[in-house]
Tab-separated table of C-alpha atoms and ligand atoms in Angstrom:
chain	number	residue	atom	x	y	z
A	1	UNK	CA	-21.633	-4.781	19.617
A	2	UNK	CA	-23.312	-5.938	16.679
A	3	UNK	CA	-24.848	-9.583	17.794
A	4	UNK	CA	-24.909	-12.485	15.080
A	5	UNK	CA	-28.236	-13.069	13.954
A	6	UNK	CA	-29.181	-16.969	12.834
A	7	UNK	CA	-32.477	-16.275	11.332
A	8	UNK	CA	-32.905	-15.405	7.734
A	9	UNK	CA	-32.731	-11.560	7.241
A	10	UNK	CA	-35.069	-10.174	4.492
A	11	UNK	CA	-33.979	-6.645	3.459
A	12	UNK	CA	-33.553	-4.363	0.286
A	13	UNK	CA	-30.273	-4.745	-1.558
A	14	UNK	CA	-30.155	-1.614	-4.415
A	15	UNK	CA	-29.205	-2.482	-7.913
A	16	UNK	CA	-26.803	-0.118	-9.665
A	17	UNK	CA	-29.136	0.692	-12.833
A	18	UNK	CA	-31.582	2.582	-9.871
A	19	UNK	CA	-34.211	-0.516	-9.390
A	20	UNK	CA	-34.332	-2.044	-5.702
A	21	UNK	CA	-34.180	-6.164	-5.872
A	22	UNK	CA	-35.341	-7.914	-2.441
A	23	UNK	CA	-32.861	-10.432	-1.419
A	24	UNK	CA	-33.516	-13.150	0.839
A	25	UNK	CA	-30.115	-13.826	2.454
A	26	UNK	CA	-28.912	-16.241	4.905
A	27	UNK	CA	-27.313	-13.961	7.493
A	28	UNK	CA	-25.351	-16.782	9.205
A	29	UNK	CA	-23.785	-17.350	6.048
A	30	UNK	CA	-23.310	-13.927	4.518
A	31	UNK	CA	-20.211	-12.077	5.417
A	32	UNK	CA	-21.559	-9.594	7.589
A	33	UNK	CA	-19.286	-7.714	9.809
A	34	UNK	CA	-18.151	-4.244	8.976
A	35	UNK	CA	-14.829	-5.196	10.379
A	36	UNK	CA	-13.952	-7.665	7.613
A	37	UNK	CA	-13.539	-6.816	4.047
A	38	UNK	CA	-15.946	-7.725	1.528
A	39	UNK	CA	-15.309	-10.937	-0.707
A	40	UNK	CA	-14.341	-9.278	-3.831
A	41	UNK	CA	-11.575	-7.883	-1.020
A	42	UNK	CA	-10.788	-10.115	-0.265
A	43	UNK	CA	-9.444	-12.149	-2.298
A	44	UNK	CA	-7.846	-8.496	-3.814
A	45	UNK	CA	-5.451	-8.640	-0.333
A	46	UNK	CA	-4.787	-12.287	-0.846
A	47	UNK	CA	-2.616	-10.504	-4.458
A	48	UNK	CA	-0.485	-9.592	-2.283
A	49	UNK	CA	0.764	-13.091	-0.262
A	50	UNK	CA	0.419	-15.067	-3.248
A	51	UNK	CA	2.897	-12.508	-5.192
A	52	UNK	CA	5.191	-12.619	-2.128
A	53	UNK	CA	5.285	-16.657	-1.846
A	54	UNK	CA	4.944	-17.287	-5.438
A	55	UNK	CA	8.168	-14.686	-6.041
A	56	UNK	CA	10.247	-16.541	-3.374
A	57	UNK	CA	9.662	-19.418	-4.408
A	58	UNK	CA	10.420	-19.108	-7.919
A	59	UNK	CA	13.463	-17.158	-6.338
A	60	UNK	CA	14.688	-20.602	-5.006
A	61	UNK	CA	13.508	-22.900	-8.154
A	62	UNK	CA	15.146	-20.763	-10.950
A	63	UNK	CA	18.968	-22.414	-11.333
A	64	UNK	CA	19.689	-18.781	-12.807
A	65	UNK	CA	18.779	-16.538	-9.549
A	66	UNK	CA	20.074	-19.709	-7.572
A	67	UNK	CA	23.777	-20.094	-8.049
A	68	UNK	CA	24.435	-16.229	-8.560
A	69	UNK	CA	25.760	-14.548	-5.118
A	70	UNK	CA	23.243	-12.869	-3.119
A	71	UNK	CA	24.735	-10.090	-0.985
A	72	UNK	CA	22.826	-10.317	2.987
A	73	UNK	CA	24.025	-6.885	3.619
A	74	UNK	CA	22.965	-5.278	0.536
A	75	UNK	CA	19.720	-7.120	0.210
A	76	UNK	CA	20.517	-8.061	-3.446
A	77	UNK	CA	22.726	-9.706	-6.134
A	78	UNK	CA	25.804	-8.815	-6.740
A	79	UNK	CA	25.128	-6.419	-9.777
A	80	UNK	CA	28.218	-8.007	-11.877
A	81	UNK	CA	26.069	-11.524	-11.794
A	82	UNK	CA	22.829	-10.323	-11.321
A	83	UNK	CA	20.211	-13.123	-12.884
A	84	UNK	CA	18.051	-10.696	-14.272
A	85	UNK	CA	17.909	-6.872	-15.408
A	86	UNK	CA	14.935	-6.151	-12.689
A	87	UNK	CA	17.550	-8.021	-9.664
A	88	UNK	CA	19.724	-4.977	-10.307
A	89	UNK	CA	19.104	-1.781	-8.331
A	90	UNK	CA	19.691	0.660	-11.266
A	91	UNK	CA	16.620	-0.785	-12.807
A	92	UNK	CA	14.606	1.480	-14.670
A	93	UNK	CA	11.311	0.939	-12.618
A	94	UNK	CA	13.064	1.109	-9.646
A	95	UNK	CA	14.945	4.243	-10.059
A	96	UNK	CA	12.287	6.581	-11.522
A	97	UNK	CA	9.071	4.357	-10.067
A	98	UNK	CA	9.491	3.056	-6.400
A	99	UNK	CA	12.529	5.319	-4.929
A	100	UNK	CA	10.209	7.935	-6.381
A	101	UNK	CA	7.027	5.942	-5.174
A	102	UNK	CA	5.081	8.899	-3.304
A	103	UNK	CA	5.734	11.252	-6.004
A	104	UNK	CA	3.559	8.535	-8.162
A	105	UNK	CA	0.741	8.345	-5.488
A	106	UNK	CA	0.325	11.925	-4.766
A	107	UNK	CA	0.103	12.311	-8.245
A	108	UNK	CA	-2.115	9.448	-8.999
A	109	UNK	CA	-4.648	10.081	-5.791
A	110	UNK	CA	-4.922	13.667	-7.164
A	111	UNK	CA	-5.861	12.962	-10.539
A	112	UNK	CA	-8.735	10.614	-9.047
A	113	UNK	CA	-10.001	12.941	-7.243
A	114	UNK	CA	-9.822	15.827	-8.879
A	115	UNK	CA	-11.038	14.389	-12.100
A	116	UNK	CA	-13.785	11.874	-10.861
A	117	UNK	CA	-17.228	12.591	-10.509
A	118	UNK	CA	-17.713	10.126	-7.509
A	119	UNK	CA	-15.560	12.801	-5.618
A	120	UNK	CA	-17.264	15.972	-7.182
A	121	UNK	CA	-17.265	17.726	-10.671
A	122	UNK	CA	-14.521	16.802	-13.091
A	123	UNK	CA	-11.913	19.063	-13.265
A	124	UNK	CA	-13.852	21.519	-11.160
A	125	UNK	CA	-11.727	22.375	-7.907
A	126	UNK	CA	-14.715	22.500	-5.599
A	127	UNK	CA	-13.992	21.059	-2.174
A	128	UNK	CA	-16.558	18.257	-1.802
A	129	UNK	CA	-17.246	16.227	1.455
A	130	UNK	CA	-16.043	13.373	-0.655
A	131	UNK	CA	-12.961	15.293	-1.764
A	132	UNK	CA	-12.536	16.369	1.971
A	133	UNK	CA	-12.556	13.215	3.512
A	134	UNK	CA	-10.540	11.388	0.458
A	135	UNK	CA	-7.479	14.049	1.241
A	136	UNK	CA	-7.645	12.971	5.066
A	137	UNK	CA	-7.376	9.719	4.203
A	138	UNK	CA	-4.945	10.084	2.014
A	139	UNK	CA	-2.853	12.679	4.110
A	140	UNK	CA	-2.898	9.902	7.189
A	141	UNK	CA	-1.582	6.933	5.005
A	142	UNK	CA	0.728	9.456	3.887
A	143	UNK	CA	1.804	10.133	7.513
A	144	UNK	CA	2.568	6.364	8.157
A	145	UNK	CA	4.656	6.615	5.119
A	146	UNK	CA	6.481	9.395	6.011
A	147	UNK	CA	6.999	7.789	9.869
A	148	UNK	CA	7.810	4.407	8.302
A	149	UNK	CA	10.565	5.320	5.608
A	150	UNK	CA	11.379	9.165	5.890
A	151	UNK	CA	11.394	10.745	9.618
A	152	UNK	CA	9.970	9.728	12.772
A	153	UNK	CA	11.235	12.791	15.018
A	154	UNK	CA	14.596	11.458	14.107
A	155	UNK	CA	15.679	8.373	12.236
A	156	UNK	CA	12.469	6.964	10.624
A	157	UNK	CA	10.857	3.919	11.934
A	158	UNK	CA	12.085	0.866	9.664
A	159	UNK	CA	15.904	2.254	10.481
A	160	UNK	CA	14.660	2.497	14.278
A	161	UNK	CA	13.513	-1.193	14.552
A	162	UNK	CA	16.970	-2.130	12.313
A	163	UNK	CA	18.685	-0.814	15.423
A	164	UNK	CA	16.559	-1.922	17.924
A	165	UNK	CA	16.902	-5.608	16.484
A	166	UNK	CA	20.529	-5.366	17.179
A	167	UNK	CA	21.641	-4.201	13.332
A	168	UNK	CA	24.172	-1.311	13.173
A	169	UNK	CA	26.323	0.428	10.557
A	170	UNK	CA	29.189	-1.482	9.714
A	171	UNK	CA	31.933	0.489	8.231
A	172	UNK	CA	33.454	-0.526	4.859
A	173	UNK	CA	36.182	2.247	4.252
A	174	UNK	CA	35.158	4.452	1.956
A	175	UNK	CA	37.995	7.504	1.186
A	176	UNK	CA	36.311	8.903	-1.560
A	177	UNK	CA	36.402	12.963	-0.779
A	178	UNK	CA	32.413	12.665	-0.553
A	179	UNK	CA	32.449	10.141	1.902
A	180	UNK	CA	34.971	11.975	4.028
A	181	UNK	CA	32.738	15.355	3.814
A	182	UNK	CA	29.824	13.422	4.482
A	183	UNK	CA	30.951	11.915	8.152
A	184	UNK	CA	32.400	15.441	9.174
A	185	UNK	CA	28.923	16.548	8.369
A	186	UNK	CA	26.845	14.238	10.343
A	187	UNK	CA	26.287	14.191	13.744
A	188	UNK	CA	26.914	11.220	15.737
A	189	UNK	CA	23.528	9.829	16.114
A	190	UNK	CA	22.761	10.313	12.387
A	191	UNK	CA	25.836	8.494	11.941
A	192	UNK	CA	24.965	5.476	13.689
A	193	UNK	CA	20.731	5.658	12.947
A	194	UNK	CA	20.254	5.729	9.402
A	195	UNK	CA	20.450	3.621	6.451
A	196	UNK	CA	20.801	6.478	4.098
A	197	UNK	CA	23.534	7.830	6.730
A	198	UNK	CA	25.477	4.564	6.731
A	199	UNK	CA	25.072	4.256	2.780
A	200	UNK	CA	25.973	8.046	2.279
A	201	UNK	CA	29.595	7.076	4.209
A	202	UNK	CA	30.277	3.726	2.540
A	203	UNK	CA	29.115	1.505	5.774
A	204	UNK	CA	26.295	-1.367	5.141
A	205	UNK	CA	23.440	-2.000	7.431
A	206	UNK	CA	23.998	-5.330	8.578
A	207	UNK	CA	23.233	-7.428	11.457
A	208	UNK	CA	19.443	-6.199	12.329
A	209	UNK	CA	15.632	-7.033	10.845
A	210	UNK	CA	15.571	-4.870	7.924
A	211	UNK	CA	11.673	-4.050	7.060
A	212	UNK	CA	11.315	-4.426	3.501
A	213	UNK	CA	10.751	-0.487	2.718
A	214	UNK	CA	9.808	-2.103	-1.219
A	215	UNK	CA	7.454	-3.934	-0.027
A	216	UNK	CA	5.747	-1.769	2.503
A	217	UNK	CA	5.671	1.168	0.153
A	218	UNK	CA	4.293	-1.139	-3.010
A	219	UNK	CA	1.052	-2.637	-1.152
A	220	UNK	CA	0.779	0.701	0.507
A	221	UNK	CA	0.894	2.671	-2.302
A	222	UNK	CA	-1.726	0.249	-4.234
A	223	UNK	CA	-3.798	-1.034	-1.833
A	224	UNK	CA	-4.433	2.824	-0.909
A	225	UNK	CA	-5.540	3.583	-4.417
A	226	UNK	CA	-7.803	0.141	-5.199
A	227	UNK	CA	-9.678	0.938	-1.941
A	228	UNK	CA	-10.076	4.658	-3.366
A	229	UNK	CA	-11.432	3.668	-7.028
A	230	UNK	CA	-12.716	-0.037	-6.424
A	231	UNK	CA	-16.934	1.591	-5.443
A	232	UNK	CA	-16.937	3.866	-8.885
A	233	UNK	CA	-15.389	0.833	-11.110
A	234	UNK	CA	-18.020	-1.386	-9.460
A	235	UNK	CA	-20.721	0.866	-10.283
A	236	UNK	CA	-19.306	1.502	-13.902
A	237	UNK	CA	-19.308	-2.308	-14.227
A	238	UNK	CA	-22.913	-2.648	-12.953
A	239	UNK	CA	-21.918	-4.927	-10.164
A	240	UNK	CA	-22.998	-4.379	-6.355
A	241	UNK	CA	-20.939	-2.988	-3.470
A	242	UNK	CA	-20.660	-5.533	-0.655
A	243	UNK	CA	-18.993	-4.185	2.101
A	244	UNK	CA	-21.319	-3.722	5.435
A	245	UNK	CA	-20.764	-0.812	7.527
A	246	UNK	CA	-22.342	-0.724	11.377
A	247	UNK	CA	-24.427	2.413	11.687
A	248	UNK	CA	-24.850	4.533	15.034
A	249	UNK	CA	-27.316	2.153	16.186
A	250	UNK	CA	-24.938	-0.924	16.135
A	251	UNK	CA	-26.962	-2.040	13.239
A	252	UNK	CA	-24.764	-3.707	10.294
A	253	UNK	CA	-26.118	-2.496	7.036
A	254	UNK	CA	-25.234	-2.572	3.139
A	255	UNK	CA	-22.574	0.048	1.906
A	256	UNK	CA	-24.749	-0.263	-0.992
A	257	UNK	CA	-28.085	1.065	0.793
A	258	UNK	CA	-25.962	4.060	2.646
A	259	UNK	CA	-24.408	5.335	-0.578
A	260	UNK	CA	-26.425	8.169	-1.944
A	261	UNK	CA	-23.922	8.667	-5.125
A	262	UNK	CA	-25.954	8.836	-8.713
A	263	UNK	CA	-22.747	10.526	-10.203
A	264	UNK	CA	-21.463	7.594	-11.343
A	265	UNK	CA	-24.101	4.805	-13.628
A	266	UNK	CA	-23.292	1.048	-15.087
A	267	UNK	CA	-21.841	1.451	-18.158
A	268	UNK	CA	-20.190	4.732	-17.167
A	269	UNK	CA	-16.289	5.037	-18.856
A	270	UNK	CA	-13.820	4.383	-15.900
A	271	UNK	CA	-11.988	8.076	-16.709
A	272	UNK	CA	-8.613	8.832	-16.462
A	273	UNK	CA	-7.911	9.180	-13.152
A	274	UNK	CA	-9.259	5.629	-12.486
A	275	UNK	CA	-7.222	4.414	-15.417
A	276	UNK	CA	-3.979	6.338	-14.648
A	277	UNK	CA	-4.297	4.866	-10.918
A	278	UNK	CA	-4.716	1.171	-12.672
A	279	UNK	CA	-1.511	1.795	-14.161
A	280	UNK	CA	0.054	2.586	-10.888
A	281	UNK	CA	-1.387	0.110	-8.923
A	282	UNK	CA	-0.152	-2.393	-11.884
A	283	UNK	CA	3.454	-1.384	-11.820
A	284	UNK	CA	3.583	-1.602	-8.361
A	285	UNK	CA	2.201	-5.174	-8.132
A	286	UNK	CA	4.903	-5.895	-10.822
A	287	UNK	CA	7.688	-4.345	-8.857
A	288	UNK	CA	5.937	-6.314	-6.108
A	289	UNK	CA	6.960	-9.509	-7.984
A	290	UNK	CA	10.394	-8.168	-8.713
A	291	UNK	CA	11.380	-7.331	-5.238
A	292	UNK	CA	10.076	-10.837	-4.347
A	293	UNK	CA	11.954	-12.630	-6.335
A	294	UNK	CA	15.459	-10.930	-6.204
A	295	UNK	CA	15.632	-8.843	-2.693
A	296	UNK	CA	15.234	-9.430	0.716
A	297	UNK	CA	14.472	-12.279	2.900
A	298	UNK	CA	11.251	-14.007	3.589
A	299	UNK	CA	10.604	-12.544	7.029
A	300	UNK	CA	11.733	-8.695	5.631
A	301	UNK	CA	8.786	-8.794	3.511
A	302	UNK	CA	6.700	-10.474	5.455
A	303	UNK	CA	7.156	-7.761	8.012
A	304	UNK	CA	6.863	-5.077	5.602
A	305	UNK	CA	3.682	-6.497	3.872
A	306	UNK	CA	2.242	-6.979	7.713
A	307	UNK	CA	2.966	-3.208	8.721
A	308	UNK	CA	1.758	-1.529	4.985
A	309	UNK	CA	-1.613	-3.878	5.683
A	310	UNK	CA	-2.066	-2.721	9.313
A	311	UNK	CA	-2.140	1.177	7.901
A	312	UNK	CA	-4.798	0.379	5.449
A	313	UNK	CA	-6.894	-1.578	7.851
A	314	UNK	CA	-6.999	1.571	10.442
A	315	UNK	CA	-7.663	3.797	7.756
A	316	UNK	CA	-10.230	2.043	5.568
A	317	UNK	CA	-11.846	-0.955	7.473
A	318	UNK	CA	-12.143	0.782	10.871
A	319	UNK	CA	-14.688	3.882	9.857
A	320	UNK	CA	-16.846	1.121	8.271
A	321	UNK	CA	-16.793	-0.210	11.795
A	322	UNK	CA	-16.845	2.828	14.030
A	323	UNK	CA	-19.408	5.659	13.135
A	324	UNK	CA	-17.302	8.244	14.680
A	325	UNK	CA	-13.982	7.536	12.963
A	326	UNK	CA	-16.222	7.439	9.614
A	327	UNK	CA	-17.830	10.503	10.594
A	328	UNK	CA	-14.424	12.230	9.712
A	329	UNK	CA	-12.007	10.162	7.833
A	330	UNK	CA	-15.478	8.539	5.811
A	331	UNK	CA	-15.613	5.398	3.634
A	332	UNK	CA	-14.446	5.461	-0.274
A	333	UNK	CA	-17.943	5.891	-2.680
A	334	UNK	CA	-20.301	6.711	0.344
B	401	LIG	C1	-9.854	19.119	-2.111
B	401	LIG	C2	-8.879	19.010	-2.383
B	401	LIG	C3	-7.648	19.029	-1.937
B	401	LIG	C4	-6.186	18.878	-2.136
B	401	LIG	C5	-5.189	18.663	-0.895
B	401	LIG	C6	-3.719	18.006	-1.609
B	401	LIG	C7	-3.044	17.877	-0.553
B	401	LIG	C8	-1.864	17.348	-1.015
B	401	LIG	C9	-0.782	17.034	0.067
B	401	LIG	C10	0.510	16.533	-0.497
B	401	LIG	C11	1.312	15.787	0.430
B	401	LIG	C12	2.392	14.406	-0.188
B	401	LIG	C13	3.567	14.288	0.093
B	401	LIG	C14	4.078	13.810	-1.065
B	401	LIG	C15	5.630	13.679	-1.226
B	401	LIG	C16	6.420	13.317	-2.492
B	401	LIG	O1	6.092	12.899	-3.233
B	401	LIG	S1	7.865	12.643	-1.453
B	401	LIG	C17	8.558	12.567	-3.038
B	401	LIG	C18	9.142	11.322	-3.314
B	401	LIG	N1	9.981	10.984	-2.703
B	401	LIG	C19	9.564	9.383	-2.744
B	401	LIG	O2	8.351	8.879	-2.962
B	401	LIG	C20	10.575	8.788	-1.486
B	401	LIG	C21	9.781	7.000	-1.778
B	401	LIG	N2	10.978	6.380	-1.284
B	401	LIG	C22	11.177	5.549	-0.164
B	401	LIG	O3	9.918	5.724	0.522
B	401	LIG	C23	12.341	4.909	0.336
B	401	LIG	O4	13.102	4.622	-0.746
B	401	LIG	C24	12.157	2.916	-0.628
B	401	LIG	C25	11.169	2.932	-1.689
B	401	LIG	C26	10.988	2.828	0.910
B	401	LIG	C27	13.095	2.545	-0.212
B	401	LIG	O5	13.866	2.560	1.055
B	401	LIG	P1	14.889	2.346	0.927
B	401	LIG	O6	16.113	3.230	2.175
B	401	LIG	O7	15.737	3.360	-0.128
B	401	LIG	O8	15.573	1.061	0.842
B	402	LIG	N1	12.490	-4.337	-7.031
B	402	LIG	C1	13.214	-3.633	-6.636
B	402	LIG	N2	14.231	-3.107	-7.659
B	402	LIG	C2	15.372	-2.976	-7.536
B	402	LIG	N3	15.755	-2.808	-5.976
B	402	LIG	C3	14.966	-3.126	-5.135
B	402	LIG	C4	14.031	-3.549	-5.466
B	402	LIG	N4	13.909	-4.162	-4.052
B	402	LIG	C5	14.234	-3.621	-3.128
B	402	LIG	N5	15.622	-2.927	-3.980
B	402	LIG	C6	16.748	-2.575	-3.228
B	402	LIG	O1	17.274	-2.961	-1.922
B	402	LIG	C7	17.878	-2.307	-0.850
B	402	LIG	C8	16.440	-2.471	-0.170
B	402	LIG	O2	15.478	-2.725	-0.377
B	402	LIG	P1	13.921	-1.891	0.708
B	402	LIG	O3	14.278	-2.081	1.698
B	402	LIG	O4	13.776	-0.868	0.253
B	402	LIG	O5	13.203	-3.009	0.634
B	402	LIG	C9	17.613	-1.161	-1.636
B	402	LIG	O6	18.757	-0.907	-1.809
B	402	LIG	P2	19.371	0.806	-1.905
B	402	LIG	O7	19.210	1.195	-0.569
B	402	LIG	O8	21.056	0.092	-2.280
B	402	LIG	O9	18.682	1.362	-3.023
B	402	LIG	C10	16.906	-1.037	-2.473
B	402	LIG	O10	17.041	-0.193	-3.962
């Protein structure tokens, strides 16, 4: 475990133009734990709770939203009196962006690692260490997404947690041919347990705690992408990487000092991979705001946020502090 030092430490800080500067740092004041985000990362992570809080506050104060009928069982406003286009589940970004969100996450991740020189030669499909480790991080995050929202040895964790907290599928009678066919094809367990199955037979999820799948997916996808591209963006903008990592001997080092990459230099254009990923992050933040304003309760949004944050922390922060984890998953930009 690293010990807290109270003396003034003097060490070399590489700067992006290749020269190095000597800095006097009061390490008792410096952000020196590899378990913690850098100041910039901290600010970026704060954007999420800020969006959720401001969005929820807006929904409480905006008169048209307050006067609309909120249907708790569908976690949304009645579409006939919905206060805005984005308050309807059928809005174009929900249907073509969030509902297939992992396709966008996968596409932008692949474009990023194939095109950006910090991962390997651009558009040359060579398997480099950085590409392999980035893919491992992506697959770890994808596994979390699958377990939470798609499948976890049966129903996904979000559906299971809904049941654990007392929720169930209340039957709203639907006699359509399609609904009857669905009912006949489903086993009992599936009928009871999954949100999709409940909806398919004309039922409604009611009673338990439903972690917001939208909040979870949008935060997981956007945080994964900006964690992957931030070091390259900082180098292009000529800024210093302020992350710290723990070496095998327990000494805490600056990530900038550890980086051997010379593939990205100051003033280098961001490139199509980072620009596309930035677009996906931007849309995710917009849809997170819309979800915060028009869907779910405070607590459902909070749990979606906490689950996504935990996954990001394990995959992107634990390797900074534990060298054995770093040797497998790597750290973006190192
Ligand atoms: C060296 C280079 C090697 C490169 C190797 C690449 C390896 C790539 C592996 C690819 C695996 C990724 C798998 C991607 C799968 C998809 O894209 S799935 C298709 C899209 N589906 C979705 O995105 C669904 C998203 N929706 C949801 O999760 C939920 O609907 C919701 C948003 C959480 C809401 O839930 P509700 O129940 O609807 O409320
Ligand atoms: N920003 C948004 N725009 C449109 N619909 C949203 C939304 N956020 C949540 N929803 C809808 O609210 C329900 C619960 O969302 P979730 O649990 O994923 O956060 C889902 O409905 P459906 O399951 O009926 O499609 C989802 O489509």
